[in-house]
């Protein structure tokens, strides 16, 4: 009763979304041929989750993408409202498919570095699969948040290293750097939330500069993102 009229008003025409997801389908099959694109249905959902996948079906809850300033989100925190923009739909779809089909493999040695690397690979996947992808949207950021990290990259990275967070297995510390939140204050009071995604992506990009022929399937293998050698071979040092 609350969301359906708003969804039908906002998304009276789905052509732009369909076109974007059509491009996702083409690129997904090229980059990850082992994954078949889901059949996608738009819905209105009462749940906090915006995307549901079962077998070959993906349900996209459009009531989660009405726009950050929409009245239905008035009680939401600002950092949550930012995720409610339609521009995030193709990025969220790609992330949902990859995390379902090729999820992070944990064997009890869960640590921040491997989680960061996996998040960085998923970001790289979005850059390759979403048509005309941008780094900021692939990371789930507004431009000003990405700009802050670019300008303070060295200082924030040094904070992660000096606080010995890279090999932390603390659930709380991992969550502070990888889960949706207003700030990654564990490394800097002004660092945007999910800063671990940003640094994971920077490590992946540094690695790919030296190993440009590496495929997305290889990047998504546990042998890659769970190896400390990946960071060493990337040569990444915060710039």
PDB file of C-alpha atoms in Angstrom:
ATOM      1  CA  UNK A   1       0.000   0.000   0.000  1.00  0.00           C
ATOM      2  CA  UNK A   2       2.826   2.385   0.755  1.00  0.00           C
ATOM      3  CA  UNK A   3       5.412   1.484  -1.859  1.00  0.00           C
ATOM      4  CA  UNK A   4       3.494   0.166  -4.861  1.00  0.00           C
ATOM      5  CA  UNK A   5       2.027   3.526  -5.998  1.00  0.00           C
ATOM      6  CA  UNK A   6       5.429   5.170  -5.582  1.00  0.00           C
ATOM      7  CA  UNK A   7       7.154   2.428  -7.598  1.00  0.00           C
ATOM      8  CA  UNK A   8       4.621   2.597 -10.434  1.00  0.00           C
ATOM      9  CA  UNK A   9       5.011   6.369 -10.529  1.00  0.00           C
ATOM     10  CA  UNK A  10       8.819   6.354 -10.445  1.00  0.00           C
ATOM     11  CA  UNK A  11       9.290   3.423 -12.811  1.00  0.00           C
ATOM     12  CA  UNK A  12       6.429   3.859 -15.262  1.00  0.00           C
ATOM     13  CA  UNK A  13       8.972   3.198 -18.012  1.00  0.00           C
ATOM     14  CA  UNK A  14      11.570   0.463 -17.456  1.00  0.00           C
ATOM     15  CA  UNK A  15      13.390   0.892 -20.749  1.00  0.00           C
ATOM     16  CA  UNK A  16      16.544   2.433 -19.241  1.00  0.00           C
ATOM     17  CA  UNK A  17      16.826  -0.302 -16.622  1.00  0.00           C
ATOM     18  CA  UNK A  18      16.185  -3.020 -19.189  1.00  0.00           C
ATOM     19  CA  UNK A  19      18.798  -1.557 -21.515  1.00  0.00           C
ATOM     20  CA  UNK A  20      21.413  -1.393 -18.742  1.00  0.00           C
ATOM     21  CA  UNK A  21      20.705  -4.951 -17.588  1.00  0.00           C
ATOM     22  CA  UNK A  22      20.807  -6.136 -21.187  1.00  0.00           C
ATOM     23  CA  UNK A  23      24.350  -4.786 -21.364  1.00  0.00           C
ATOM     24  CA  UNK A  24      25.120  -6.547 -18.084  1.00  0.00           C
ATOM     25  CA  UNK A  25      23.942  -9.838 -19.609  1.00  0.00           C
ATOM     26  CA  UNK A  26      26.207  -9.478 -22.657  1.00  0.00           C
ATOM     27  CA  UNK A  27      29.276  -8.542 -20.597  1.00  0.00           C
ATOM     28  CA  UNK A  28      28.639 -11.145 -17.898  1.00  0.00           C
ATOM     29  CA  UNK A  29      28.541 -13.952 -20.444  1.00  0.00           C
ATOM     30  CA  UNK A  30      31.757 -12.641 -21.994  1.00  0.00           C
ATOM     31  CA  UNK A  31      33.696 -12.140 -18.745  1.00  0.00           C
ATOM     32  CA  UNK A  32      32.330 -15.126 -16.798  1.00  0.00           C
ATOM     33  CA  UNK A  33      30.996 -17.670 -19.300  1.00  0.00           C
ATOM     34  CA  UNK A  34      30.371 -20.200 -16.548  1.00  0.00           C
ATOM     35  CA  UNK A  35      27.618 -17.970 -15.117  1.00  0.00           C
ATOM     36  CA  UNK A  36      24.262 -17.763 -16.840  1.00  0.00           C
ATOM     37  CA  UNK A  37      22.361 -14.495 -16.492  1.00  0.00           C
ATOM     38  CA  UNK A  38      19.272 -14.765 -14.286  1.00  0.00           C
ATOM     39  CA  UNK A  39      15.753 -14.065 -15.429  1.00  0.00           C
ATOM     40  CA  UNK A  40      14.984 -10.747 -13.744  1.00  0.00           C
ATOM     41  CA  UNK A  41      11.598  -9.715 -12.349  1.00  0.00           C
ATOM     42  CA  UNK A  42      10.867  -6.387 -10.686  1.00  0.00           C
ATOM     43  CA  UNK A  43       8.865  -6.529  -7.483  1.00  0.00           C
ATOM     44  CA  UNK A  44       7.824  -4.498  -4.458  1.00  0.00           C
ATOM     45  CA  UNK A  45       9.225  -6.118  -1.330  1.00  0.00           C
ATOM     46  CA  UNK A  46       8.582  -5.553   2.397  1.00  0.00           C
ATOM     47  CA  UNK A  47      12.104  -6.727   3.264  1.00  0.00           C
ATOM     48  CA  UNK A  48      15.317  -4.763   3.786  1.00  0.00           C
ATOM     49  CA  UNK A  49      17.106  -6.778   1.119  1.00  0.00           C
ATOM     50  CA  UNK A  50      16.816  -5.257  -2.353  1.00  0.00           C
ATOM     51  CA  UNK A  51      17.731  -8.319  -4.452  1.00  0.00           C
ATOM     52  CA  UNK A  52      16.774 -11.976  -4.063  1.00  0.00           C
ATOM     53  CA  UNK A  53      18.191 -14.830  -6.135  1.00  0.00           C
ATOM     54  CA  UNK A  54      16.810 -18.362  -6.288  1.00  0.00           C
ATOM     55  CA  UNK A  55      17.970 -20.818  -8.940  1.00  0.00           C
ATOM     56  CA  UNK A  56      17.836 -18.887 -12.235  1.00  0.00           C
ATOM     57  CA  UNK A  57      15.525 -16.123 -11.023  1.00  0.00           C
ATOM     58  CA  UNK A  58      16.465 -12.710  -9.673  1.00  0.00           C
ATOM     59  CA  UNK A  59      13.872 -10.533  -7.956  1.00  0.00           C
ATOM     60  CA  UNK A  60      14.686  -6.819  -8.004  1.00  0.00           C
ATOM     61  CA  UNK A  61      12.813  -4.808  -5.365  1.00  0.00           C
ATOM     62  CA  UNK A  62      12.348  -1.423  -7.031  1.00  0.00           C
ATOM     63  CA  UNK A  63      11.024   0.157  -3.831  1.00  0.00           C
ATOM     64  CA  UNK A  64      14.669   0.244  -2.716  1.00  0.00           C
ATOM     65  CA  UNK A  65      15.594   2.590  -5.586  1.00  0.00           C
ATOM     66  CA  UNK A  66      13.136   5.491  -5.413  1.00  0.00           C
ATOM     67  CA  UNK A  67      15.852   8.119  -4.852  1.00  0.00           C
ATOM     68  CA  UNK A  68      17.731   9.231  -1.744  1.00  0.00           C
ATOM     69  CA  UNK A  69      15.412  12.175  -1.084  1.00  0.00           C
ATOM     70  CA  UNK A  70      12.147  10.276  -1.495  1.00  0.00           C
ATOM     71  CA  UNK A  71       9.661  10.748   1.348  1.00  0.00           C
ATOM     72  CA  UNK A  72       9.404   7.009   2.063  1.00  0.00           C
ATOM     73  CA  UNK A  73      13.014   7.028   3.304  1.00  0.00           C
ATOM     74  CA  UNK A  74      12.610   9.955   5.706  1.00  0.00           C
ATOM     75  CA  UNK A  75      13.462   7.896   8.768  1.00  0.00           C
ATOM     76  CA  UNK A  76      16.584   6.353   7.223  1.00  0.00           C
ATOM     77  CA  UNK A  77      20.145   7.370   8.063  1.00  0.00           C
ATOM     78  CA  UNK A  78      21.826   9.514   5.390  1.00  0.00           C
ATOM     79  CA  UNK A  79      24.413   6.851   4.548  1.00  0.00           C
ATOM     80  CA  UNK A  80      21.598   4.355   3.874  1.00  0.00           C
ATOM     81  CA  UNK A  81      19.572   6.834   1.815  1.00  0.00           C
ATOM     82  CA  UNK A  82      22.533   7.249  -0.544  1.00  0.00           C
ATOM     83  CA  UNK A  83      22.184   3.626  -1.626  1.00  0.00           C
ATOM     84  CA  UNK A  84      18.568   4.147  -2.738  1.00  0.00           C
ATOM     85  CA  UNK A  85      19.344   5.715  -6.117  1.00  0.00           C
ATOM     86  CA  UNK A  86      18.307   3.975  -9.377  1.00  0.00           C
ATOM     87  CA  UNK A  87      21.846   4.412 -10.723  1.00  0.00           C
ATOM     88  CA  UNK A  88      23.007   1.647  -8.379  1.00  0.00           C
ATOM     89  CA  UNK A  89      20.678  -1.007  -9.839  1.00  0.00           C
ATOM     90  CA  UNK A  90      23.053  -2.613 -12.395  1.00  0.00           C
ATOM     91  CA  UNK A  91      25.944  -2.537  -9.915  1.00  0.00           C
ATOM     92  CA  UNK A  92      23.855  -4.190  -7.194  1.00  0.00           C
ATOM     93  CA  UNK A  93      22.606  -6.815  -9.648  1.00  0.00           C
ATOM     94  CA  UNK A  94      26.153  -7.750 -10.683  1.00  0.00           C
ATOM     95  CA  UNK A  95      27.322  -7.907  -7.073  1.00  0.00           C
ATOM     96  CA  UNK A  96      24.354 -10.092  -6.108  1.00  0.00           C
ATOM     97  CA  UNK A  97      24.960 -12.522  -8.973  1.00  0.00           C
ATOM     98  CA  UNK A  98      28.683 -12.867  -8.308  1.00  0.00           C
ATOM     99  CA  UNK A  99      28.320 -13.186  -4.525  1.00  0.00           C
ATOM    100  CA  UNK A 100      25.728 -15.912  -5.126  1.00  0.00           C
ATOM    101  CA  UNK A 101      27.493 -17.832  -7.903  1.00  0.00           C
ATOM    102  CA  UNK A 102      31.084 -17.330  -6.726  1.00  0.00           C
ATOM    103  CA  UNK A 103      30.826 -16.387  -3.033  1.00  0.00           C
ATOM    104  CA  UNK A 104      33.710 -15.691  -0.700  1.00  0.00           C
ATOM    105  CA  UNK A 105      35.115 -19.025   0.408  1.00  0.00           C
ATOM    106  CA  UNK A 106      35.854 -19.179   4.114  1.00  0.00           C
ATOM    107  CA  UNK A 107      37.698 -22.125   5.639  1.00  0.00           C
ATOM    108  CA  UNK A 108      38.115 -20.719   9.107  1.00  0.00           C
ATOM    109  CA  UNK A 109      41.015 -18.373   8.385  1.00  0.00           C
ATOM    110  CA  UNK A 110      38.810 -15.376   7.661  1.00  0.00           C
ATOM    111  CA  UNK A 111      40.951 -12.242   7.771  1.00  0.00           C
ATOM    112  CA  UNK A 112      40.604  -8.655   6.664  1.00  0.00           C
ATOM    113  CA  UNK A 113      43.089  -8.842   3.777  1.00  0.00           C
ATOM    114  CA  UNK A 114      41.354 -11.732   2.012  1.00  0.00           C
ATOM    115  CA  UNK A 115      37.950 -10.121   2.533  1.00  0.00           C
ATOM    116  CA  UNK A 116      39.290  -6.846   1.149  1.00  0.00           C
ATOM    117  CA  UNK A 117      40.756  -8.591  -1.877  1.00  0.00           C
ATOM    118  CA  UNK A 118      37.481 -10.387  -2.578  1.00  0.00           C
ATOM    119  CA  UNK A 119      35.583  -7.087  -2.311  1.00  0.00           C
ATOM    120  CA  UNK A 120      38.148  -5.537  -4.634  1.00  0.00           C
ATOM    121  CA  UNK A 121      37.649  -8.308  -7.186  1.00  0.00           C
ATOM    122  CA  UNK A 122      33.863  -7.863  -7.044  1.00  0.00           C
ATOM    123  CA  UNK A 123      34.409  -4.152  -7.686  1.00  0.00           C
ATOM    124  CA  UNK A 124      36.636  -4.989 -10.655  1.00  0.00           C
ATOM    125  CA  UNK A 125      33.890  -7.312 -11.917  1.00  0.00           C
ATOM    126  CA  UNK A 126      31.381  -4.477 -11.775  1.00  0.00           C
ATOM    127  CA  UNK A 127      33.778  -2.256 -13.712  1.00  0.00           C
ATOM    128  CA  UNK A 128      34.048  -4.895 -16.442  1.00  0.00           C
ATOM    129  CA  UNK A 129      30.406  -5.964 -16.580  1.00  0.00           C
ATOM    130  CA  UNK A 130      28.277  -2.856 -15.993  1.00  0.00           C
ATOM    131  CA  UNK A 131      28.104  -0.778 -19.210  1.00  0.00           C
ATOM    132  CA  UNK A 132      29.960   2.543 -18.895  1.00  0.00           C
ATOM    133  CA  UNK A 133      30.791   1.773 -15.266  1.00  0.00           C
ATOM    134  CA  UNK A 134      32.305   4.353 -12.953  1.00  0.00           C
ATOM    135  CA  UNK A 135      34.686   3.611 -10.071  1.00  0.00           C
ATOM    136  CA  UNK A 136      32.626   5.596  -7.573  1.00  0.00           C
ATOM    137  CA  UNK A 137      29.379   3.764  -8.333  1.00  0.00           C
ATOM    138  CA  UNK A 138      31.153   0.393  -8.469  1.00  0.00           C
ATOM    139  CA  UNK A 139      32.351   1.059  -4.925  1.00  0.00           C
ATOM    140  CA  UNK A 140      28.937   2.372  -3.857  1.00  0.00           C
ATOM    141  CA  UNK A 141      30.229   5.921  -3.330  1.00  0.00           C
ATOM    142  CA  UNK A 142      29.278   9.421  -4.237  1.00  0.00           C
ATOM    143  CA  UNK A 143      32.073  11.307  -6.023  1.00  0.00           C
ATOM    144  CA  UNK A 144      33.052  13.305  -2.942  1.00  0.00           C
ATOM    145  CA  UNK A 145      33.592  10.120  -0.921  1.00  0.00           C
ATOM    146  CA  UNK A 146      35.852   8.637  -3.572  1.00  0.00           C
ATOM    147  CA  UNK A 147      37.714  11.953  -3.848  1.00  0.00           C
ATOM    148  CA  UNK A 148      38.407  11.918  -0.104  1.00  0.00           C
ATOM    149  CA  UNK A 149      39.941   8.454  -0.330  1.00  0.00           C
ATOM    150  CA  UNK A 150      42.007   9.387  -3.366  1.00  0.00           C
ATOM    151  CA  UNK A 151      43.359  12.484  -1.624  1.00  0.00           C
ATOM    152  CA  UNK A 152      44.029  10.693   1.684  1.00  0.00           C
ATOM    153  CA  UNK A 153      44.942   7.289   0.294  1.00  0.00           C
ATOM    154  CA  UNK A 154      48.461   7.085   1.691  1.00  0.00           C
ATOM    155  CA  UNK A 155      47.515   8.242   5.174  1.00  0.00           C
ATOM    156  CA  UNK A 156      44.523   5.900   5.412  1.00  0.00           C
ATOM    157  CA  UNK A 157      46.520   2.922   4.118  1.00  0.00           C
ATOM    158  CA  UNK A 158      49.321   3.624   6.581  1.00  0.00           C
ATOM    159  CA  UNK A 159      46.706   3.629   9.334  1.00  0.00           C
ATOM    160  CA  UNK A 160      45.536   0.145   8.322  1.00  0.00           C
ATOM    161  CA  UNK A 161      49.114  -1.127   8.290  1.00  0.00           C
ATOM    162  CA  UNK A 162      50.286   0.579  11.491  1.00  0.00           C
ATOM    163  CA  UNK A 163      47.245  -0.668  13.422  1.00  0.00           C
ATOM    164  CA  UNK A 164      47.990  -4.198  12.198  1.00  0.00           C
ATOM    165  CA  UNK A 165      44.519  -4.577  10.724  1.00  0.00           C
ATOM    166  CA  UNK A 166      45.487  -6.356   7.501  1.00  0.00           C
ATOM    167  CA  UNK A 167      45.599  -9.799   9.064  1.00  0.00           C
ATOM    168  CA  UNK A 168      42.973  -9.147  11.709  1.00  0.00           C
ATOM    169  CA  UNK A 169      40.397 -11.905  12.191  1.00  0.00           C
ATOM    170  CA  UNK A 170      38.220  -9.723  14.412  1.00  0.00           C
ATOM    171  CA  UNK A 171      34.621  -9.755  13.177  1.00  0.00           C
ATOM    172  CA  UNK A 172      34.082  -6.213  14.463  1.00  0.00           C
ATOM    173  CA  UNK A 173      37.154  -4.803  12.716  1.00  0.00           C
ATOM    174  CA  UNK A 174      36.309  -6.535   9.431  1.00  0.00           C
ATOM    175  CA  UNK A 175      32.729  -5.263   9.596  1.00  0.00           C
ATOM    176  CA  UNK A 176      33.882  -1.707  10.307  1.00  0.00           C
ATOM    177  CA  UNK A 177      35.859  -1.634   7.078  1.00  0.00           C
ATOM    178  CA  UNK A 178      33.622  -3.651   4.753  1.00  0.00           C
ATOM    179  CA  UNK A 179      29.985  -3.268   5.805  1.00  0.00           C
ATOM    180  CA  UNK A 180      27.654  -0.377   5.002  1.00  0.00           C
ATOM    181  CA  UNK A 181      28.300   2.359   7.555  1.00  0.00           C
ATOM    182  CA  UNK A 182      28.602   6.155   7.728  1.00  0.00           C
ATOM    183  CA  UNK A 183      32.382   6.167   8.315  1.00  0.00           C
ATOM    184  CA  UNK A 184      35.379   3.836   8.487  1.00  0.00           C
ATOM    185  CA  UNK A 185      36.445   5.605  11.667  1.00  0.00           C
ATOM    186  CA  UNK A 186      38.743   2.750  12.689  1.00  0.00           C
ATOM    187  CA  UNK A 187      41.292   4.148  10.230  1.00  0.00           C
ATOM    188  CA  UNK A 188      40.306   7.848  10.123  1.00  0.00           C
ATOM    189  CA  UNK A 189      37.403   9.930  11.490  1.00  0.00           C
ATOM    190  CA  UNK A 190      36.580  11.183   7.990  1.00  0.00           C
ATOM    191  CA  UNK A 191      37.136   7.990   5.988  1.00  0.00           C
ATOM    192  CA  UNK A 192      33.959   6.971   4.122  1.00  0.00           C
ATOM    193  CA  UNK A 193      32.236   3.733   5.075  1.00  0.00           C
ATOM    194  CA  UNK A 194      33.372   0.472   3.483  1.00  0.00           C
ATOM    195  CA  UNK A 195      36.871   1.847   2.922  1.00  0.00           C
ATOM    196  CA  UNK A 196      38.126  -1.738   2.827  1.00  0.00           C
ATOM    197  CA  UNK A 197      36.425  -2.110  -0.564  1.00  0.00           C
ATOM    198  CA  UNK A 198      38.378   0.833  -1.905  1.00  0.00           C
ATOM    199  CA  UNK A 199      41.746  -0.511  -0.766  1.00  0.00           C
ATOM    200  CA  UNK A 200      40.917  -4.004  -1.984  1.00  0.00           C
ATOM    201  CA  UNK A 201      40.186  -2.527  -5.398  1.00  0.00           C
ATOM    202  CA  UNK A 202      43.400  -0.477  -5.395  1.00  0.00           C
ATOM    203  CA  UNK A 203      45.410  -3.639  -4.669  1.00  0.00           C
ATOM    204  CA  UNK A 204      43.629  -5.491  -7.475  1.00  0.00           C
ATOM    205  CA  UNK A 205      44.281  -2.666  -9.933  1.00  0.00           C
ATOM    206  CA  UNK A 206      47.962  -2.570  -8.940  1.00  0.00           C
ATOM    207  CA  UNK A 207      48.156  -6.337  -9.470  1.00  0.00           C
ATOM    208  CA  UNK A 208      46.472  -6.107 -12.881  1.00  0.00           C
ATOM    209  CA  UNK A 209      48.874  -3.424 -14.045  1.00  0.00           C
ATOM    210  CA  UNK A 210      51.626  -6.022 -13.655  1.00  0.00           C
ATOM    211  CA  UNK A 211      49.499  -8.984 -14.750  1.00  0.00           C
ATOM    212  CA  UNK A 212      47.064  -7.570 -17.339  1.00  0.00           C
ATOM    213  CA  UNK A 213      46.081 -10.929 -18.829  1.00  0.00           C
ATOM    214  CA  UNK A 214      44.574 -12.214 -15.572  1.00  0.00           C
ATOM    215  CA  UNK A 215      40.956 -13.220 -16.160  1.00  0.00           C
ATOM    216  CA  UNK A 216      38.021 -12.396 -13.925  1.00  0.00           C
ATOM    217  CA  UNK A 217      37.569 -16.103 -13.194  1.00  0.00           C
ATOM    218  CA  UNK A 218      41.158 -16.282 -11.957  1.00  0.00           C
ATOM    219  CA  UNK A 219      40.647 -13.212  -9.769  1.00  0.00           C
ATOM    220  CA  UNK A 220      37.540 -14.778  -8.232  1.00  0.00           C
ATOM    221  CA  UNK A 221      39.325 -17.976  -7.255  1.00  0.00           C
ATOM    222  CA  UNK A 222      40.028 -18.466  -3.522  1.00  0.00           C
ATOM    223  CA  UNK A 223      43.643 -19.275  -4.403  1.00  0.00           C
ATOM    224  CA  UNK A 224      43.987 -15.679  -5.569  1.00  0.00           C
ATOM    225  CA  UNK A 225      42.122 -13.577  -3.018  1.00  0.00           C
ATOM    226  CA  UNK A 226      43.156 -15.685  -0.018  1.00  0.00           C
ATOM    227  CA  UNK A 227      46.853 -15.510  -0.809  1.00  0.00           C
ATOM    228  CA  UNK A 228      49.122 -12.971   0.879  1.00  0.00           C
ATOM    229  CA  UNK A 229      51.249 -13.247  -2.248  1.00  0.00           C
ATOM    230  CA  UNK A 230      48.611 -11.249  -4.142  1.00  0.00           C
ATOM    231  CA  UNK A 231      49.364  -8.138  -2.074  1.00  0.00           C
ATOM    232  CA  UNK A 232      53.108  -8.715  -2.371  1.00  0.00           C
ATOM    233  CA  UNK A 233      52.991  -9.148  -6.152  1.00  0.00           C
ATOM    234  CA  UNK A 234      50.780  -6.066  -6.558  1.00  0.00           C
ATOM    235  CA  UNK A 235      53.463  -3.873  -5.025  1.00  0.00           C
ATOM    236  CA  UNK A 236      50.723  -1.678  -3.564  1.00  0.00           C
ATOM    237  CA  UNK A 237      51.939   0.658  -0.832  1.00  0.00           C
ATOM    238  CA  UNK A 238      49.150   3.185  -0.559  1.00  0.00           C
ATOM    239  CA  UNK A 239      49.474   5.102  -3.805  1.00  0.00           C
TER     240      UNK A 239
END
